[in-house]
PDB file of C-alpha atoms and ligand atoms in Angstrom:
ATOM      1  CA  MET G   1     -23.105   4.816  -5.213  1.00  0.00           C
ATOM      2  CA  GLU G   2     -24.519   1.279  -4.835  1.00  0.00           C
ATOM      3  CA  LYS G   3     -25.668   0.059  -1.485  1.00  0.00           C
ATOM      4  CA  ASN G   4     -23.450  -2.293   0.523  1.00  0.00           C
ATOM      5  CA  ILE G   5     -20.329  -0.877  -1.128  1.00  0.00           C
ATOM      6  CA  THR G   6     -17.746   0.150   1.448  1.00  0.00           C
ATOM      7  CA  PRO G   7     -15.779   3.222   0.211  1.00  0.00           C
ATOM      8  CA  LYS G   8     -12.005   2.788   0.043  1.00  0.00           C
ATOM      9  CA  TYR G   9      -9.480   5.536  -0.585  1.00  0.00           C
ATOM     10  CA  THR G  10      -5.816   4.645  -1.471  1.00  0.00           C
ATOM     11  CA  ASN G  11      -2.822   6.687  -2.029  1.00  0.00           C
ATOM     12  CA  ARG G  12      -1.210   3.580  -3.654  1.00  0.00           C
ATOM     13  CA  GLU G  13       0.528   2.743  -0.553  1.00  0.00           C
ATOM     14  CA  ILE G  14      -2.071   2.667   2.084  1.00  0.00           C
ATOM     15  CA  THR G  15      -5.854   2.210   1.771  1.00  0.00           C
ATOM     16  CA  ILE G  16      -8.303   3.721   4.058  1.00  0.00           C
ATOM     17  CA  VAL G  17     -11.690   1.898   4.475  1.00  0.00           C
ATOM     18  CA  TRP G  18     -14.629   3.715   5.901  1.00  0.00           C
ATOM     19  CA  GLN G  19     -17.672   1.965   6.930  1.00  0.00           C
ATOM     20  CA  PRO G  20     -20.470   4.705   6.977  1.00  0.00           C
ATOM     21  CA  SER G  21     -22.842   2.472   9.069  1.00  0.00           C
ATOM     22  CA  VAL G  22     -20.241   2.175  11.852  1.00  0.00           C
ATOM     23  CA  CYS G  23     -19.317   5.754  11.985  1.00  0.00           C
ATOM     24  CA  ILE G  24     -20.518   7.561  15.082  1.00  0.00           C
ATOM     25  CA  HIS G  25     -19.621  10.934  13.733  1.00  0.00           C
ATOM     26  CA  SER G  26     -17.243  11.574  16.666  1.00  0.00           C
ATOM     27  CA  THR G  27     -15.582  14.240  14.611  1.00  0.00           C
ATOM     28  CA  ILE G  28     -12.215  13.015  15.934  1.00  0.00           C
ATOM     29  CA  CYS G  29     -10.599  12.319  12.392  1.00  0.00           C
ATOM     30  CA  TRP G  30     -11.424  15.755  10.951  1.00  0.00           C
ATOM     31  CA  LYS G  31     -11.227  18.253  13.777  1.00  0.00           C
ATOM     32  CA  GLN G  32      -7.996  20.316  13.696  1.00  0.00           C
ATOM     33  CA  ALA G  33      -7.210  19.388  17.381  1.00  0.00           C
ATOM     34  CA  THR G  34      -7.610  15.666  17.088  1.00  0.00           C
ATOM     35  CA  GLY G  35      -7.611  14.995  13.438  1.00  0.00           C
ATOM     36  CA  LEU G  36      -6.018  15.235  10.139  1.00  0.00           C
ATOM     37  CA  PRO G  37      -8.193  17.731   8.354  1.00  0.00           C
ATOM     38  CA  ALA G  38      -6.110  17.802   5.204  1.00  0.00           C
ATOM     39  CA  VAL G  39      -7.101  14.079   4.653  1.00  0.00           C
ATOM     40  CA  PHE G  40     -10.556  13.880   6.356  1.00  0.00           C
ATOM     41  CA  ASN G  41     -12.829  16.827   5.468  1.00  0.00           C
ATOM     42  CA  SER G  42     -16.447  16.018   5.778  1.00  0.00           C
ATOM     43  CA  LYS G  43     -17.478  19.172   3.755  1.00  0.00           C
ATOM     44  CA  GLU G  44     -15.749  17.985   0.612  1.00  0.00           C
ATOM     45  CA  ARG G  45     -16.147  15.118  -1.706  1.00  0.00           C
ATOM     46  CA  PRO G  46     -14.549  12.759  -1.699  1.00  0.00           C
ATOM     47  CA  TRP G  47     -14.331  13.516   2.068  1.00  0.00           C
ATOM     48  CA  ILE G  48     -11.159  11.391   2.418  1.00  0.00           C
ATOM     49  CA  LYS G  49      -8.001  12.436   0.501  1.00  0.00           C
ATOM     50  CA  PRO G  50      -5.374   9.906   1.257  1.00  0.00           C
ATOM     51  CA  THR G  51      -2.752  11.700  -0.739  1.00  0.00           C
ATOM     52  CA  GLU G  52      -2.725  14.736   1.668  1.00  0.00           C
ATOM     53  CA  ALA G  53      -0.590  13.037   4.331  1.00  0.00           C
ATOM     54  CA  SER G  54       1.974  10.461   4.765  1.00  0.00           C
ATOM     55  CA  SER G  55       0.869   6.863   5.126  1.00  0.00           C
ATOM     56  CA  ALA G  56       2.317   6.813   8.785  1.00  0.00           C
ATOM     57  CA  GLU G  57       0.183   9.815   9.625  1.00  0.00           C
ATOM     58  CA  ILE G  58      -2.887   8.149   8.099  1.00  0.00           C
ATOM     59  CA  GLU G  59      -2.209   4.879   9.971  1.00  0.00           C
ATOM     60  CA  ALA G  60      -1.802   6.843  13.301  1.00  0.00           C
ATOM     61  CA  GLN G  61      -5.110   8.696  12.663  1.00  0.00           C
ATOM     62  CA  VAL G  62      -7.119   5.744  11.632  1.00  0.00           C
ATOM     63  CA  LYS G  63      -6.186   3.982  14.905  1.00  0.00           C
ATOM     64  CA  LYS G  64      -7.795   6.871  16.778  1.00  0.00           C
ATOM     65  CA  CYS G  65     -11.253   6.116  15.339  1.00  0.00           C
ATOM     66  CA  PRO G  66     -13.289   5.297  18.294  1.00  0.00           C
ATOM     67  CA  SER G  67     -15.974   3.382  16.433  1.00  0.00           C
ATOM     68  CA  GLY G  68     -13.852   1.235  14.229  1.00  0.00           C
ATOM     69  CA  ALA G  69     -15.449   2.790  11.112  1.00  0.00           C
ATOM     70  CA  LEU G  70     -11.975   3.595   9.783  1.00  0.00           C
ATOM     71  CA  THR G  71      -9.597   0.773   9.115  1.00  0.00           C
ATOM     72  CA  TYR G  72      -6.664   0.544   6.800  1.00  0.00           C
ATOM     73  CA  TYR G  73      -4.384  -1.757   5.047  1.00  0.00           C
ATOM     74  CA  TYR G  74      -1.170  -1.356   3.152  1.00  0.00           C
ATOM     75  CA  ASP G  75      -1.534  -2.082  -0.438  1.00  0.00           C
ATOM     76  CA  ASN G  76       1.642  -4.216  -0.359  1.00  0.00           C
ATOM     77  CA  GLY G  77      -0.032  -6.519   2.092  1.00  0.00           C
ATOM     78  CA  GLY G  78       1.419  -5.203   5.450  1.00  0.00           C
ATOM     79  CA  GLY G  79      -0.346  -3.472   8.191  1.00  0.00           C
ATOM     80  CA  LYS G  80      -3.569  -3.597  10.406  1.00  0.00           C
TER      81      LYS G  80
HETATM   82  S1  SF4 T   1     -13.100   9.214  13.930  1.00  0.00           S
HETATM   83 FE1  SF4 T   1     -14.307   7.437  13.106  1.00  0.00          FE
HETATM   84  S2  SF4 T   1     -16.169   7.537  14.224  1.00  0.00           S
HETATM   85 FE2  SF4 T   1     -15.204   9.607  14.325  1.00  0.00          FE
HETATM   86  S3  SF4 T   1     -16.085  10.748  12.594  1.00  0.00           S
HETATM   87 FE3  SF4 T   1     -14.044   9.713  11.958  1.00  0.00          FE
HETATM   88  S4  SF4 T   1     -14.690   7.766  10.993  1.00  0.00           S
HETATM   89 FE4  SF4 T   1     -16.484   8.488  12.201  1.00  0.00          FE
END
């Protein structure tokens, strides 16, 4: 992967943007108790699979990211 490219993951409805340099590895997004491990799994590649949950679930999870590393937008222009 080229430097300065911010990875994006879409299910064609919602796009998750992850900024690795901002992530503080809080584990909130991928731990069973606090996260959405079907979507966020740091042991797999790609580590974000946006097709494994509803867009509403993804939106709610992204909003819990404490560092702001995760953001999202709706592909139809809504959201944030
Ligand atoms: S919740 Fe945010 S800061 Fe924590 S591991 Fe996930 S992306 Fe990184």
